[in-house]
mmCIF file with all atom_site columns, C-alpha atoms in Angstrom:
data_model
loop_
_atom_site.group_PDB
_atom_site.id
_atom_site.type_symbol
_atom_site.label_atom_id
_atom_site.label_alt_id
_atom_site.label_comp_id
_atom_site.label_asym_id
_atom_site.label_entity_id
_atom_site.label_seq_id
_atom_site.pdbx_PDB_ins_code
_atom_site.Cartn_x
_atom_site.Cartn_y
_atom_site.Cartn_z
_atom_site.occupancy
_atom_site.B_iso_or_equiv
_atom_site.pdbx_formal_charge
_atom_site.auth_seq_id
_atom_site.auth_comp_id
_atom_site.auth_asym_id
_atom_site.auth_atom_id
_atom_site.pdbx_PDB_model_num
ATOM 1   C CA . MET A 1 1   ? 96.737  -38.848 -55.880 1.00 59.00 ? 138 MET A CA 1
ATOM 2   C CA . ILE A 1 2   ? 93.922  -39.132 -58.378 1.00 68.00 ? 139 ILE A CA 1
ATOM 3   C CA . THR A 1 3   ? 94.964  -38.749 -61.993 1.00 77.00 ? 140 THR A CA 1
ATOM 4   C CA . PRO A 1 4   ? 92.444  -37.261 -64.409 1.00 73.00 ? 141 PRO A CA 1
ATOM 5   C CA . SER A 1 5   ? 91.065  -39.386 -67.215 1.00 79.00 ? 142 SER A CA 1
ATOM 6   C CA . ALA A 1 6   ? 91.864  -38.710 -70.856 1.00 81.00 ? 143 ALA A CA 1
ATOM 7   C CA . GLN A 1 7   ? 88.401  -37.225 -71.344 1.00 81.00 ? 144 GLN A CA 1
ATOM 8   C CA . GLU A 1 8   ? 88.911  -34.788 -68.467 1.00 78.00 ? 145 GLU A CA 1
ATOM 9   C CA . VAL A 1 9   ? 92.314  -33.732 -69.804 1.00 76.00 ? 146 VAL A CA 1
ATOM 10  C CA . GLU A 1 10  ? 90.830  -33.180 -73.272 1.00 81.00 ? 147 GLU A CA 1
ATOM 11  C CA . ALA A 1 11  ? 87.903  -31.208 -71.839 1.00 76.00 ? 148 ALA A CA 1
ATOM 12  C CA . ARG A 1 12  ? 90.294  -28.966 -69.896 1.00 77.00 ? 149 ARG A CA 1
ATOM 13  C CA . ARG A 1 13  ? 92.393  -28.399 -73.022 1.00 82.00 ? 150 ARG A CA 1
ATOM 14  C CA . ARG A 1 14  ? 89.305  -27.485 -75.067 1.00 82.00 ? 151 ARG A CA 1
ATOM 15  C CA . GLY A 1 15  ? 88.139  -25.113 -72.338 1.00 74.00 ? 152 GLY A CA 1
ATOM 16  C CA . THR A 1 16  ? 91.509  -23.383 -72.230 1.00 77.00 ? 153 THR A CA 1
ATOM 17  C CA . THR A 1 17  ? 91.621  -23.146 -76.037 1.00 84.00 ? 154 THR A CA 1
ATOM 18  C CA . ARG A 1 18  ? 88.127  -21.618 -76.019 1.00 84.00 ? 155 ARG A CA 1
ATOM 19  C CA . ARG A 1 19  ? 89.048  -19.014 -73.373 1.00 84.00 ? 156 ARG A CA 1
ATOM 20  C CA . VAL A 1 20  ? 92.461  -17.874 -74.670 1.00 90.00 ? 157 VAL A CA 1
ATOM 21  C CA . PRO A 1 21  ? 91.055  -15.629 -77.462 1.00 92.00 ? 158 PRO A CA 1
ATOM 22  C CA . TRP A 1 22  ? 89.083  -13.712 -74.824 1.00 92.00 ? 159 TRP A CA 1
ATOM 23  C CA . VAL A 1 23  ? 92.282  -13.110 -72.874 1.00 92.00 ? 160 VAL A CA 1
ATOM 24  C CA . VAL A 1 24  ? 94.007  -11.875 -76.035 1.00 94.00 ? 161 VAL A CA 1
ATOM 25  C CA . LEU A 1 25  ? 91.068  -9.547  -76.752 1.00 95.00 ? 162 LEU A CA 1
ATOM 26  C CA . LEU A 1 26  ? 91.172  -8.323  -73.147 1.00 94.00 ? 163 LEU A CA 1
ATOM 27  C CA . VAL A 1 27  ? 94.884  -7.503  -73.366 1.00 95.00 ? 164 VAL A CA 1
ATOM 28  C CA . LEU A 1 28  ? 94.374  -5.689  -76.696 1.00 96.00 ? 165 LEU A CA 1
ATOM 29  C CA . LEU A 1 29  ? 91.487  -3.661  -75.254 1.00 96.00 ? 166 LEU A CA 1
ATOM 30  C CA . MET A 1 30  ? 93.539  -2.727  -72.193 1.00 96.00 ? 167 MET A CA 1
ATOM 31  C CA . ALA A 1 31  ? 96.434  -1.624  -74.440 1.00 96.00 ? 168 ALA A CA 1
ATOM 32  C CA . ALA A 1 32  ? 94.038  0.390   -76.594 1.00 95.00 ? 169 ALA A CA 1
ATOM 33  C CA . SER A 1 33  ? 92.619  2.054   -73.490 1.00 94.00 ? 170 SER A CA 1
ATOM 34  C CA . VAL A 1 34  ? 96.105  3.264   -72.590 1.00 95.00 ? 171 VAL A CA 1
ATOM 35  C CA . PHE A 1 35  ? 97.161  4.676   -75.954 1.00 94.00 ? 172 PHE A CA 1
ATOM 36  C CA . THR A 1 36  ? 93.929  6.061   -77.445 1.00 94.00 ? 173 THR A CA 1
ATOM 37  C CA . PRO A 1 37  ? 92.739  9.616   -76.662 1.00 92.00 ? 174 PRO A CA 1
ATOM 38  C CA . HIS A 1 38  ? 91.283  10.220  -73.218 1.00 91.00 ? 175 HIS A CA 1
ATOM 39  C CA . ILE A 1 39  ? 89.496  13.175  -71.754 1.00 91.00 ? 176 ILE A CA 1
ATOM 40  C CA . GLY A 1 40  ? 91.325  16.416  -72.373 1.00 88.00 ? 177 GLY A CA 1
ATOM 41  C CA . VAL A 1 41  ? 90.951  20.155  -72.060 1.00 88.00 ? 178 VAL A CA 1
ATOM 42  C CA . ALA A 1 42  ? 91.378  22.347  -75.142 1.00 85.00 ? 179 ALA A CA 1
ATOM 43  C CA . VAL A 1 43  ? 93.807  24.737  -73.419 1.00 82.00 ? 180 VAL A CA 1
ATOM 44  C CA . ALA A 1 44  ? 96.172  21.913  -72.427 1.00 77.00 ? 181 ALA A CA 1
ATOM 45  C CA . THR A 1 45  ? 97.060  20.256  -75.722 1.00 74.00 ? 182 THR A CA 1
ATOM 46  C CA . GLU A 1 46  ? 100.788 20.107  -74.885 1.00 74.00 ? 183 GLU A CA 1
ATOM 47  C CA . PHE A 1 47  ? 100.171 17.371  -72.312 1.00 74.00 ? 184 PHE A CA 1
ATOM 48  C CA . GLY A 1 48  ? 98.911  14.802  -74.804 1.00 75.00 ? 185 GLY A CA 1
ATOM 49  C CA . ARG A 1 49  ? 95.796  12.713  -74.508 1.00 81.00 ? 186 ARG A CA 1
ATOM 50  C CA . SER A 1 50  ? 96.968  9.185   -73.785 1.00 89.00 ? 187 SER A CA 1
ATOM 51  C CA . LEU A 1 51  ? 96.453  7.799   -70.273 1.00 89.00 ? 188 LEU A CA 1
ATOM 52  C CA . PHE A 1 52  ? 99.621  8.923   -68.500 1.00 90.00 ? 189 PHE A CA 1
ATOM 53  C CA . PRO A 1 53  ? 99.853  12.503  -69.819 1.00 90.00 ? 190 PRO A CA 1
ATOM 54  C CA . ALA A 1 54  ? 96.116  13.025  -69.270 1.00 89.00 ? 191 ALA A CA 1
ATOM 55  C CA . SER A 1 55  ? 96.471  11.777  -65.691 1.00 90.00 ? 192 SER A CA 1
ATOM 56  C CA . ALA A 1 56  ? 99.425  14.088  -65.110 1.00 89.00 ? 193 ALA A CA 1
ATOM 57  C CA . PHE A 1 57  ? 97.412  17.053  -66.349 1.00 89.00 ? 194 PHE A CA 1
ATOM 58  C CA . PHE A 1 58  ? 94.360  16.351  -64.202 1.00 90.00 ? 195 PHE A CA 1
ATOM 59  C CA . LEU A 1 59  ? 96.559  15.787  -61.160 1.00 89.00 ? 196 LEU A CA 1
ATOM 60  C CA . ALA A 1 60  ? 98.122  19.244  -61.523 1.00 87.00 ? 197 ALA A CA 1
ATOM 61  C CA . ALA A 1 61  ? 95.137  21.232  -62.869 1.00 87.00 ? 198 ALA A CA 1
ATOM 62  C CA . GLN A 1 62  ? 93.639  23.951  -60.679 1.00 86.00 ? 199 GLN A CA 1
ATOM 63  C CA . ALA A 1 63  ? 90.106  25.154  -61.377 1.00 86.00 ? 200 ALA A CA 1
ATOM 64  C CA . GLY A 1 64  ? 90.810  28.756  -60.375 1.00 80.00 ? 201 GLY A CA 1
ATOM 65  C CA . GLY A 1 65  ? 93.942  29.045  -62.505 1.00 78.00 ? 202 GLY A CA 1
ATOM 66  C CA . PRO A 1 66  ? 94.287  31.655  -65.245 1.00 77.00 ? 203 PRO A CA 1
ATOM 67  C CA . ALA A 1 67  ? 94.934  29.047  -67.966 1.00 77.00 ? 204 ALA A CA 1
ATOM 68  C CA . PHE A 1 68  ? 91.237  28.158  -68.234 1.00 81.00 ? 205 PHE A CA 1
ATOM 69  C CA . GLY A 1 69  ? 90.242  31.711  -69.146 1.00 78.00 ? 206 GLY A CA 1
ATOM 70  C CA . GLN A 1 70  ? 86.651  32.760  -68.589 1.00 81.00 ? 207 GLN A CA 1
ATOM 71  C CA . VAL A 1 71  ? 85.080  30.015  -66.467 1.00 83.00 ? 208 VAL A CA 1
ATOM 72  C CA . THR A 1 72  ? 81.315  30.220  -65.964 1.00 86.00 ? 209 THR A CA 1
ATOM 73  C CA . ASP A 1 73  ? 81.124  27.800  -63.031 1.00 89.00 ? 210 ASP A CA 1
ATOM 74  C CA . VAL A 1 74  ? 84.294  27.229  -61.024 1.00 90.00 ? 211 VAL A CA 1
ATOM 75  C CA . ASP A 1 75  ? 82.676  24.614  -58.779 1.00 92.00 ? 212 ASP A CA 1
ATOM 76  C CA . SER A 1 76  ? 81.551  22.522  -61.746 1.00 93.00 ? 213 SER A CA 1
ATOM 77  C CA . LEU A 1 77  ? 84.998  22.784  -63.298 1.00 92.00 ? 214 LEU A CA 1
ATOM 78  C CA . ALA A 1 78  ? 86.689  21.787  -60.033 1.00 93.00 ? 215 ALA A CA 1
ATOM 79  C CA . ALA A 1 79  ? 84.380  18.798  -59.632 1.00 94.00 ? 216 ALA A CA 1
ATOM 80  C CA . GLY A 1 80  ? 85.006  17.809  -63.251 1.00 94.00 ? 217 GLY A CA 1
ATOM 81  C CA . LEU A 1 81  ? 88.783  18.020  -62.871 1.00 93.00 ? 218 LEU A CA 1
ATOM 82  C CA . ASN A 1 82  ? 88.681  15.937  -59.700 1.00 94.00 ? 219 ASN A CA 1
ATOM 83  C CA . LEU A 1 83  ? 86.329  13.351  -61.189 1.00 96.00 ? 220 LEU A CA 1
ATOM 84  C CA . ALA A 1 84  ? 88.463  13.098  -64.322 1.00 94.00 ? 221 ALA A CA 1
ATOM 85  C CA . TYR A 1 85  ? 91.473  12.290  -62.183 1.00 95.00 ? 222 TYR A CA 1
ATOM 86  C CA . PHE A 1 86  ? 89.483  9.762   -60.140 1.00 96.00 ? 223 PHE A CA 1
ATOM 87  C CA . GLY A 1 87  ? 88.215  8.099   -63.316 1.00 95.00 ? 224 GLY A CA 1
ATOM 88  C CA . LEU A 1 88  ? 91.711  7.871   -64.747 1.00 95.00 ? 225 LEU A CA 1
ATOM 89  C CA . SER A 1 89  ? 92.933  6.533   -61.395 1.00 96.00 ? 226 SER A CA 1
ATOM 90  C CA . PHE A 1 90  ? 90.263  3.823   -61.478 1.00 97.00 ? 227 PHE A CA 1
ATOM 91  C CA . GLN A 1 91  ? 91.549  2.928   -64.913 1.00 96.00 ? 228 GLN A CA 1
ATOM 92  C CA . HIS A 1 92  ? 95.143  2.766   -63.639 1.00 97.00 ? 229 HIS A CA 1
ATOM 93  C CA . VAL A 1 93  ? 94.160  0.401   -60.821 1.00 97.00 ? 230 VAL A CA 1
ATOM 94  C CA . GLY A 1 94  ? 91.989  -1.681  -63.137 1.00 96.00 ? 231 GLY A CA 1
ATOM 95  C CA . LEU A 1 95  ? 94.813  -1.978  -65.639 1.00 96.00 ? 232 LEU A CA 1
ATOM 96  C CA . LEU A 1 96  ? 97.244  -3.076  -62.941 1.00 96.00 ? 233 LEU A CA 1
ATOM 97  C CA . PHE A 1 97  ? 94.901  -5.798  -61.720 1.00 96.00 ? 234 PHE A CA 1
ATOM 98  C CA . GLY A 1 98  ? 93.825  -6.669  -65.263 1.00 94.00 ? 235 GLY A CA 1
ATOM 99  C CA . VAL A 1 99  ? 97.366  -7.143  -66.536 1.00 95.00 ? 236 VAL A CA 1
ATOM 100 C CA . ALA A 1 100 ? 98.388  -9.051  -63.419 1.00 94.00 ? 237 ALA A CA 1
ATOM 101 C CA . PHE A 1 101 ? 95.379  -11.384 -63.384 1.00 91.00 ? 238 PHE A CA 1
ATOM 102 C CA . CYS A 1 102 ? 94.112  -11.670 -66.976 1.00 89.00 ? 239 CYS A CA 1
ATOM 103 C CA . TRP A 1 103 ? 95.447  -15.236 -67.096 1.00 88.00 ? 240 TRP A CA 1
ATOM 104 C CA . VAL A 1 104 ? 92.685  -16.202 -64.648 1.00 88.00 ? 241 VAL A CA 1
ATOM 105 C CA . LEU A 1 105 ? 90.240  -16.172 -67.543 1.00 87.00 ? 242 LEU A CA 1
ATOM 106 C CA . ALA A 1 106 ? 92.115  -18.924 -69.408 1.00 85.00 ? 243 ALA A CA 1
ATOM 107 C CA . VAL A 1 107 ? 93.437  -21.416 -66.866 1.00 85.00 ? 244 VAL A CA 1
ATOM 108 C CA . PRO A 1 108 ? 91.408  -24.522 -65.938 1.00 81.00 ? 245 PRO A CA 1
ATOM 109 C CA . ASP A 1 109 ? 91.833  -24.144 -62.152 1.00 81.00 ? 246 ASP A CA 1
ATOM 110 C CA . VAL A 1 110 ? 91.444  -20.810 -60.407 1.00 83.00 ? 247 VAL A CA 1
ATOM 111 C CA . GLY A 1 111 ? 92.183  -19.774 -56.856 1.00 80.00 ? 248 GLY A CA 1
ATOM 112 C CA . ARG A 1 112 ? 89.538  -17.898 -54.916 1.00 82.00 ? 249 ARG A CA 1
ATOM 113 C CA . TRP A 1 113 ? 91.530  -14.726 -54.160 1.00 86.00 ? 250 TRP A CA 1
ATOM 114 C CA . VAL A 1 114 ? 93.105  -14.513 -57.578 1.00 88.00 ? 251 VAL A CA 1
ATOM 115 C CA . ARG A 1 115 ? 89.643  -14.618 -59.132 1.00 87.00 ? 252 ARG A CA 1
ATOM 116 C CA . ARG A 1 116 ? 88.437  -11.920 -56.747 1.00 90.00 ? 253 ARG A CA 1
ATOM 117 C CA . LEU A 1 117 ? 91.362  -9.660  -57.655 1.00 93.00 ? 254 LEU A CA 1
ATOM 118 C CA . ALA A 1 118 ? 90.583  -10.132 -61.355 1.00 93.00 ? 255 ALA A CA 1
ATOM 119 C CA . LEU A 1 119 ? 86.982  -9.223  -60.593 1.00 94.00 ? 256 LEU A CA 1
ATOM 120 C CA . LEU A 1 120 ? 88.138  -6.111  -58.731 1.00 96.00 ? 257 LEU A CA 1
ATOM 121 C CA . GLY A 1 121 ? 90.232  -5.087  -61.741 1.00 96.00 ? 258 GLY A CA 1
ATOM 122 C CA . GLY A 1 122 ? 87.241  -5.514  -64.009 1.00 96.00 ? 259 GLY A CA 1
ATOM 123 C CA . TRP A 1 123 ? 85.048  -3.370  -61.781 1.00 97.00 ? 260 TRP A CA 1
ATOM 124 C CA . CYS A 1 124 ? 87.689  -0.629  -61.623 1.00 97.00 ? 261 CYS A CA 1
ATOM 125 C CA . LEU A 1 125 ? 88.000  -0.585  -65.418 1.00 96.00 ? 262 LEU A CA 1
ATOM 126 C CA . SER A 1 126 ? 84.225  -0.534  -65.849 1.00 96.00 ? 263 SER A CA 1
ATOM 127 C CA . ILE A 1 127 ? 83.645  2.197   -63.268 1.00 97.00 ? 264 ILE A CA 1
ATOM 128 C CA . SER A 1 128 ? 86.288  4.428   -64.831 1.00 96.00 ? 265 SER A CA 1
ATOM 129 C CA . ALA A 1 129 ? 84.218  4.923   -67.996 1.00 96.00 ? 266 ALA A CA 1
ATOM 130 C CA . PRO A 1 130 ? 81.093  6.557   -66.500 1.00 97.00 ? 267 PRO A CA 1
ATOM 131 C CA . VAL A 1 131 ? 83.200  8.591   -64.072 1.00 97.00 ? 268 VAL A CA 1
ATOM 132 C CA . VAL A 1 132 ? 85.202  10.057  -66.971 1.00 96.00 ? 269 VAL A CA 1
ATOM 133 C CA . ILE A 1 133 ? 82.015  10.799  -68.929 1.00 96.00 ? 270 ILE A CA 1
ATOM 134 C CA . ILE A 1 134 ? 80.472  12.613  -65.955 1.00 97.00 ? 271 ILE A CA 1
ATOM 135 C CA . ALA A 1 135 ? 83.738  14.526  -65.484 1.00 96.00 ? 272 ALA A CA 1
ATOM 136 C CA . TYR A 1 136 ? 83.630  15.609  -69.124 1.00 96.00 ? 273 TYR A CA 1
ATOM 137 C CA . GLN A 1 137 ? 80.068  16.870  -68.699 1.00 96.00 ? 274 GLN A CA 1
ATOM 138 C CA . LEU A 1 138 ? 81.017  18.816  -65.575 1.00 95.00 ? 275 LEU A CA 1
ATOM 139 C CA . ILE A 1 139 ? 84.056  20.399  -67.243 1.00 93.00 ? 276 ILE A CA 1
ATOM 140 C CA . VAL A 1 140 ? 82.000  21.471  -70.249 1.00 93.00 ? 277 VAL A CA 1
ATOM 141 C CA . GLY A 1 141 ? 79.263  22.667  -67.875 1.00 92.00 ? 278 GLY A CA 1
ATOM 142 C CA . GLY A 1 142 ? 81.882  24.805  -66.149 1.00 91.00 ? 279 GLY A CA 1
ATOM 143 C CA . GLY A 1 143 ? 82.458  26.700  -69.374 1.00 89.00 ? 280 GLY A CA 1
ATOM 144 C CA . VAL A 1 144 ? 85.727  25.104  -70.490 1.00 91.00 ? 281 VAL A CA 1
ATOM 145 C CA . ALA A 1 145 ? 86.148  23.486  -73.898 1.00 90.00 ? 282 ALA A CA 1
ATOM 146 C CA . ALA A 1 146 ? 86.993  19.807  -73.442 1.00 91.00 ? 283 ALA A CA 1
ATOM 147 C CA . HIS A 1 147 ? 87.445  16.697  -75.554 1.00 91.00 ? 284 HIS A CA 1
ATOM 148 C CA . LEU A 1 148 ? 86.204  13.211  -74.738 1.00 92.00 ? 285 LEU A CA 1
ATOM 149 C CA . GLY A 1 149 ? 88.293  10.564  -76.442 1.00 91.00 ? 286 GLY A CA 1
ATOM 150 C CA . ILE A 1 150 ? 87.305  6.972   -77.142 1.00 94.00 ? 287 ILE A CA 1
ATOM 151 C CA . ALA A 1 151 ? 89.515  5.354   -74.520 1.00 94.00 ? 288 ALA A CA 1
ATOM 152 C CA . TRP A 1 152 ? 86.557  5.036   -72.164 1.00 94.00 ? 289 TRP A CA 1
ATOM 153 C CA . VAL A 1 153 ? 84.928  2.607   -74.622 1.00 96.00 ? 290 VAL A CA 1
ATOM 154 C CA . PHE A 1 154 ? 87.953  0.313   -74.574 1.00 97.00 ? 291 PHE A CA 1
ATOM 155 C CA . SER A 1 155 ? 88.191  0.563   -70.805 1.00 96.00 ? 292 SER A CA 1
ATOM 156 C CA . LEU A 1 156 ? 84.515  -0.302  -70.398 1.00 97.00 ? 293 LEU A CA 1
ATOM 157 C CA . LEU A 1 157 ? 84.719  -3.279  -72.778 1.00 97.00 ? 294 LEU A CA 1
ATOM 158 C CA . ALA A 1 158 ? 87.881  -4.588  -71.104 1.00 96.00 ? 295 ALA A CA 1
ATOM 159 C CA . GLY A 1 159 ? 86.235  -4.234  -67.696 1.00 96.00 ? 296 GLY A CA 1
ATOM 160 C CA . LEU A 1 160 ? 83.118  -6.074  -68.808 1.00 96.00 ? 297 LEU A CA 1
ATOM 161 C CA . ILE A 1 161 ? 85.161  -8.929  -70.287 1.00 95.00 ? 298 ILE A CA 1
ATOM 162 C CA . LEU A 1 162 ? 87.187  -9.171  -67.087 1.00 95.00 ? 299 LEU A CA 1
ATOM 163 C CA . ILE A 1 163 ? 84.056  -9.131  -64.896 1.00 95.00 ? 300 ILE A CA 1
ATOM 164 C CA . VAL A 1 164 ? 82.228  -11.752 -66.954 1.00 94.00 ? 301 VAL A CA 1
ATOM 165 C CA . GLY A 1 165 ? 85.349  -13.913 -67.261 1.00 91.00 ? 302 GLY A CA 1
ATOM 166 C CA . ALA A 1 166 ? 86.060  -13.745 -63.530 1.00 90.00 ? 303 ALA A CA 1
ATOM 167 C CA . ARG A 1 167 ? 82.451  -14.579 -62.711 1.00 91.00 ? 304 ARG A CA 1
ATOM 168 C CA . LEU A 1 168 ? 82.531  -17.547 -65.085 1.00 89.00 ? 305 LEU A CA 1
ATOM 169 C CA . ALA A 1 169 ? 85.803  -18.653 -63.481 1.00 86.00 ? 306 ALA A CA 1
ATOM 170 C CA . LYS A 1 170 ? 83.874  -19.292 -60.272 1.00 84.00 ? 307 LYS A CA 1
ATOM 171 C CA . SER A 1 171 ? 82.832  -22.654 -61.709 1.00 83.00 ? 308 SER A CA 1
ATOM 172 C CA . ARG A 1 172 ? 86.526  -23.537 -62.074 1.00 79.00 ? 309 ARG A CA 1
ATOM 173 C CA . LEU A 1 173 ? 87.495  -22.714 -58.492 1.00 76.00 ? 310 LEU A CA 1
ATOM 174 C CA . ASP A 1 174 ? 90.109  -25.032 -57.098 1.00 73.00 ? 311 ASP A CA 1
ATOM 175 C CA . SER A 1 175 ? 89.658  -26.228 -53.535 1.00 61.00 ? 312 SER A CA 1
ATOM 176 C CA . THR A 1 176 ? 92.313  -25.596 -50.966 1.00 56.00 ? 313 THR A CA 1
ATOM 177 C CA . TRP A 1 177 ? 95.405  -27.764 -51.052 1.00 54.00 ? 314 TRP A CA 1
ATOM 178 C CA . TYR A 1 178 ? 94.156  -29.665 -48.018 1.00 54.00 ? 315 TYR A CA 1
ATOM 179 C CA . TRP A 1 179 ? 91.210  -31.154 -49.890 1.00 55.00 ? 316 TRP A CA 1
ATOM 180 C CA . SER A 1 180 ? 93.404  -32.300 -52.777 1.00 55.00 ? 317 SER A CA 1
ATOM 181 C CA . LYS A 1 181 ? 96.185  -33.684 -50.507 1.00 57.00 ? 318 LYS A CA 1
ATOM 182 C CA . PRO A 1 182 ? 94.653  -34.522 -47.117 1.00 57.00 ? 319 PRO A CA 1
ATOM 183 C CA . ASP A 1 183 ? 97.397  -37.010 -46.241 1.00 59.00 ? 320 ASP A CA 1
ATOM 184 C CA . TRP A 1 184 ? 100.178 -34.394 -46.351 1.00 58.00 ? 321 TRP A CA 1
ATOM 185 C CA . ASN A 1 185 ? 101.775 -33.897 -42.905 1.00 55.00 ? 322 ASN A CA 1
ATOM 186 C CA . GLY A 1 186 ? 103.948 -30.843 -43.790 1.00 52.00 ? 323 GLY A CA 1
#
């Protein structure tokens, strides 16, 4: 077994210390994206506008229902409701992967698949923002009053940090265990 030199240990410690604030910022942005206002419809204020109530509303909403009142374009409203749910679903998946694999951004050695899953979480968070914005435009285009909260900004920023951090982690990829311990006869 090859032991690292004192300079290598110090360089790894400095690298980890430099990357930890980004992980903290990422976690704060992901938390903000859950609790800040999301997309909402004016007639459904009782659901709330944080991530989980907004998702519950868009899962159950029907474009032809009487609650929306006078709708000018039912197809646009239906597409907007569906896209809003898809965007919020992308955010759910991105948050799951982001919370599970945010540590990848800080550690000195990264596994290949763990880094890829962190990258997938970042892409899901980033994609959720434009999908929600397009959904908002379609809902408003359908003739229904809607609100676009700021949660998409936090989701987009968290996704970009996760994507950039996971891409930078490629330089810290750890080889398979065989290359580090070729004499093991397990």
